[in-house]
Coordinates of C-alpha atoms in Angstrom, one line a residue:
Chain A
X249 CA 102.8 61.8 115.5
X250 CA 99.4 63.2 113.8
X251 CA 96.8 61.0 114.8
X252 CA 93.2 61.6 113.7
X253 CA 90.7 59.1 115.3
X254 CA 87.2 59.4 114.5
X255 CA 83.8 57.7 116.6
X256 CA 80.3 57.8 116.1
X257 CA 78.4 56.3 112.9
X258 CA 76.8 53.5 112.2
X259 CA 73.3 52.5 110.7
X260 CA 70.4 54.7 110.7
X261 CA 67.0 55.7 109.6
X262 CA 66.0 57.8 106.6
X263 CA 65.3 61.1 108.3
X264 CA 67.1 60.3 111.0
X265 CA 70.5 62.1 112.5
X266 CA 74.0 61.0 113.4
X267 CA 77.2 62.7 114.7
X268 CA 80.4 62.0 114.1
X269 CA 83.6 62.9 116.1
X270 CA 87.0 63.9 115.1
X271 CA 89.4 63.3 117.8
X272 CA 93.1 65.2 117.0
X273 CA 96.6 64.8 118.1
X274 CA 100.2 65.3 117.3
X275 CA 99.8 68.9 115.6
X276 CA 98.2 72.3 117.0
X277 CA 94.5 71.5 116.2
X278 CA 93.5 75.4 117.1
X279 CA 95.3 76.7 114.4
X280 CA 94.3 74.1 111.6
X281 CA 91.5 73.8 108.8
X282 CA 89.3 70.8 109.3
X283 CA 87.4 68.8 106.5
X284 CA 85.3 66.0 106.2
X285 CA 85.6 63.9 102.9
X286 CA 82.9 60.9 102.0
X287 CA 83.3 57.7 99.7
X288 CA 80.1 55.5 98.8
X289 CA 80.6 52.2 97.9
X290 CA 81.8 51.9 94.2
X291 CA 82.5 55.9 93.9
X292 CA 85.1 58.2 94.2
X293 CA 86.2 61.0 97.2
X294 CA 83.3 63.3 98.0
X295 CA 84.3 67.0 99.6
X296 CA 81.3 67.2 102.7
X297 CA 82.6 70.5 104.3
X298 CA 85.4 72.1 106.5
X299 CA 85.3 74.4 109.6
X300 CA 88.1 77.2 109.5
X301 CA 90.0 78.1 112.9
X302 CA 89.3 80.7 115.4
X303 CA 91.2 83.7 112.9
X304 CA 88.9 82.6 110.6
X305 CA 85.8 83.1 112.4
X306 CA 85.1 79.6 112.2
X307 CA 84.0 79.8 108.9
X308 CA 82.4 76.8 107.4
X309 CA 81.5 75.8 104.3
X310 CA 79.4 72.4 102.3
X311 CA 79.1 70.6 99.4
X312 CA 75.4 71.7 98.1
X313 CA 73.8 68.3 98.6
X314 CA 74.5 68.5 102.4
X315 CA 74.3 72.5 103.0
X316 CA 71.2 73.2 105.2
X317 CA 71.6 69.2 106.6
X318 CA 74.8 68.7 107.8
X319 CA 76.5 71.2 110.2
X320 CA 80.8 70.8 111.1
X321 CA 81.7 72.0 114.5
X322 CA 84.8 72.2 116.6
X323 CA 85.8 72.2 120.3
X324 CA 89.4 73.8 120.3
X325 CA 89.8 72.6 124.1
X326 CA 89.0 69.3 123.6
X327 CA 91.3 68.8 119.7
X328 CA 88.0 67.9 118.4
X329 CA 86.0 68.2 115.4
X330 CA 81.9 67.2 114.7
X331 CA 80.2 66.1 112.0
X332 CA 76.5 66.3 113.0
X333 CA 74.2 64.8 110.2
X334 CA 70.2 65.6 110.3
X335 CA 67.6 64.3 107.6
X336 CA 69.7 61.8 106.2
X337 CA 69.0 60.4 103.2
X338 CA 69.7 57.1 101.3
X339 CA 72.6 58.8 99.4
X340 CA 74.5 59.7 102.5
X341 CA 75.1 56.2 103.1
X342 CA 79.3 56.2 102.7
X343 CA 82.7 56.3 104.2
X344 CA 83.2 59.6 105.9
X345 CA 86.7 60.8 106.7
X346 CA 87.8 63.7 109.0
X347 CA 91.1 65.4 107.3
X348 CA 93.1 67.7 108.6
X349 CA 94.7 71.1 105.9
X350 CA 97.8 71.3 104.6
X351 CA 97.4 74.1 102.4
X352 CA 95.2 73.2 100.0
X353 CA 95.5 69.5 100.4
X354 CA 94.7 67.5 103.0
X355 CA 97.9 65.6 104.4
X356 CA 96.5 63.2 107.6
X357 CA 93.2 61.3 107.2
X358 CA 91.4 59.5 110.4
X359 CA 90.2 56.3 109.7
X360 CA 87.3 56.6 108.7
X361 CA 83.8 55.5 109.7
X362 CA 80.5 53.9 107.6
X363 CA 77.5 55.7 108.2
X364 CA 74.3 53.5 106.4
X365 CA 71.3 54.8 106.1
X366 CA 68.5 52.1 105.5
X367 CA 65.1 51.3 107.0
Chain B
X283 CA 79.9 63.3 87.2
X284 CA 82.8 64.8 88.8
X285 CA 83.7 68.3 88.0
X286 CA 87.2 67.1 87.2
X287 CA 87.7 64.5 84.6
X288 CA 90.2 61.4 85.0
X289 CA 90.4 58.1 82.7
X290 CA 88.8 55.9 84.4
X291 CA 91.4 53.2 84.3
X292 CA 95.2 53.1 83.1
X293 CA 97.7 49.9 83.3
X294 CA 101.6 49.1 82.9
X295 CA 103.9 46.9 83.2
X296 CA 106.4 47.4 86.5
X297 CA 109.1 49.3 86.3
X298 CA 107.2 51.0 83.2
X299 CA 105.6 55.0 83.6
X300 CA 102.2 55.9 83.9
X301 CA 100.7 59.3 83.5
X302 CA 97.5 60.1 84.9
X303 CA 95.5 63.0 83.6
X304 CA 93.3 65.5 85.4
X305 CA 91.0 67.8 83.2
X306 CA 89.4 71.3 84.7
X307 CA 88.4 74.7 84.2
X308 CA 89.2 78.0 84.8
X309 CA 87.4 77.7 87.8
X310 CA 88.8 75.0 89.6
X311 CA 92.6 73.9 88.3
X312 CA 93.1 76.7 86.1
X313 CA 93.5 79.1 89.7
X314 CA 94.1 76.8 91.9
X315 CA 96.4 74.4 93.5
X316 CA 95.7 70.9 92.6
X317 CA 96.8 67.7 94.5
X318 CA 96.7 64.2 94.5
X319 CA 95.8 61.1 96.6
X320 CA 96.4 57.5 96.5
X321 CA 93.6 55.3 98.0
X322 CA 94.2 51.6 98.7
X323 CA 90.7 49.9 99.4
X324 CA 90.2 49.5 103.0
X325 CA 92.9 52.1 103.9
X326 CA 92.7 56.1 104.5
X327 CA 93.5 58.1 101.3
X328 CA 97.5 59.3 101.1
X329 CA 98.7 62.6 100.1
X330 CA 101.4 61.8 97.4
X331 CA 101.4 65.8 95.4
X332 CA 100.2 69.3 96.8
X333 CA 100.7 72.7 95.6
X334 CA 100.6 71.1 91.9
X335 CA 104.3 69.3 92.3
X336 CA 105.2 69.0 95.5
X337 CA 106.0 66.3 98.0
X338 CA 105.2 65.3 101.4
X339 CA 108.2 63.6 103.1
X340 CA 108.1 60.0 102.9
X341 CA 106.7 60.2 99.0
X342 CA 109.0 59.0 96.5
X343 CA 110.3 60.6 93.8
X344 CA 108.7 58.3 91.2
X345 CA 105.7 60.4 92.0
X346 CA 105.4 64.0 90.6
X347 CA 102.6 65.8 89.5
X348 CA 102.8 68.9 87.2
X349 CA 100.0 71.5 86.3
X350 CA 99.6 73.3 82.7
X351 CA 96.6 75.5 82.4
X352 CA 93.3 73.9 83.8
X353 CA 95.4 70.4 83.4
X354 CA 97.1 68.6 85.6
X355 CA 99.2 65.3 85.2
X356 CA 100.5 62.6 88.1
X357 CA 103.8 60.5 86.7
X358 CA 104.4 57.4 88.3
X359 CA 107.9 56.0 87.2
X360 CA 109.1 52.8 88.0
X361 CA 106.2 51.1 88.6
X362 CA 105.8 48.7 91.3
X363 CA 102.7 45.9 92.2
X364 CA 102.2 47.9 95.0
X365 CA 101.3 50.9 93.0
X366 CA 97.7 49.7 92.6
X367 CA 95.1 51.6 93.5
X368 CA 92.8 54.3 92.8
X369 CA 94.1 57.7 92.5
X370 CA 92.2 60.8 92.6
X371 CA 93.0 64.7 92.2
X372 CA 91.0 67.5 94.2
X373 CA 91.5 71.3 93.8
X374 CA 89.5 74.3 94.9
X375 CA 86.3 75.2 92.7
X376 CA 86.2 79.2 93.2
X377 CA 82.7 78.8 91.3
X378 CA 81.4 76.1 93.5
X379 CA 83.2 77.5 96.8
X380 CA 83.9 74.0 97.3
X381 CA 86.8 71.2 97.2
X382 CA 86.2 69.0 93.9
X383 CA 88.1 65.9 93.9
X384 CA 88.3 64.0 90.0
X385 CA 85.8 60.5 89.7
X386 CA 89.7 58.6 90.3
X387 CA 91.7 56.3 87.8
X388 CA 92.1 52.9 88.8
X389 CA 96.0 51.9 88.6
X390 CA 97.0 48.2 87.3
X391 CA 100.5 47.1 87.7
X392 CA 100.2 44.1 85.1

């Protein structure tokens, strides 16, 4: 069974910084794409950014309103992925989802975990 | 404003058919594959299309999704009080090197 079990978030400061943790099981995490997806309150599905695997030199990528804040990371011996979030802003505050590839799609979700940030 | 365009809202009777519309470019569904994702409030978004029209095991067949040009459509057939939710499509933006998912349709089974 493909379980995908996130940890970390919560509330935080304007500015401040947060990571969140992709915990993966039930399929060969090494070999497989990784994404992070957001949802604010009231709006729709938000693409964050995804980390390649090792063949693909790790390659990441970001939505242009996170790129130079928010930095994806993986540990391949621990089935893990990382979401670390720096200078966050109001407009961050949402849902964020860890999703694993399928192709273009993204086929197992984790459960998701509210990051607000407020002063 | 999402780079993809959905109504925001369609509606039907059960046991009726409801086709959902998904509006591109060149960049984005026009070369790419597109898929689509139901998303019951308080639960993780479910694949129901990829690769345009196909199905993950476990997705009914009242579901299928089709792609013409930098269009793409999701049927729902038979329609059920369980069908309610928001739906959203998401395809690769080559311009944008970046996913772009649609702003979602909100599904009423009346």
């Amino acid at each position: 069974e493909v379980l995908l079990v996130q940890s970390g978030g919560g509330l935080v400061q304007p500015g401040g910084s947060l990571k969140l943790s992709c915990a993966a099981s039930g399929f060969i995490f090494s070999g497989s794409a990784m994404h992070w997806v957001r949802q604010a309150s009231g709006k729709g599905l938000e693409w964050v950014g995804r980390i390649r695997s090792k063949p693909n030199n790790y390659a990441t990528a970001y939505t242009a309103s996170v790129k130079g804040r928010f930095t994806i990371s993986r540990d391949d011996s621990k089935n893990t992925a990382y979401l670390q979030m720096n200078s966050l802003k109001t407009e961050d505050t949402a849902v964020y989802y860890c999703t694993k590839n399928y192709g273009d799609s993204f086929d197992f979700w984790g459960q998701g975990n509210l990051v607000t940030v407020s002063s | 404003q999402s780079v993809l365009t959905q109504p925001p809202s369609v509606s039907a009777a059960p046991g009726q058919k409801v086709t959902i519309s998904c509006s591109g470019s060149s960049s984005n569904i026009g070369n790419n594959y597109v898929s689509w994702y139901q998303h019951l409030p308080g639960t993780t978004p479910k694949l129901l299309i990829y690769d345009n029209d196909g199905r993950p095991s476990g997705i009914p067949d009242r579901f299928s999704g089709s792609k013409s040009g930098t269009s793409a459509t999701l049927d729902i057939t038979g329609l059920q009080t369980g069908d309610e939710a928001d739906y959203y499509c998401g395809t690769w933006d080559s311009g944008l090197s970046a996913v772009v998912f649609g702003g979602g349709t909100k599904l009423t089974v009346l």
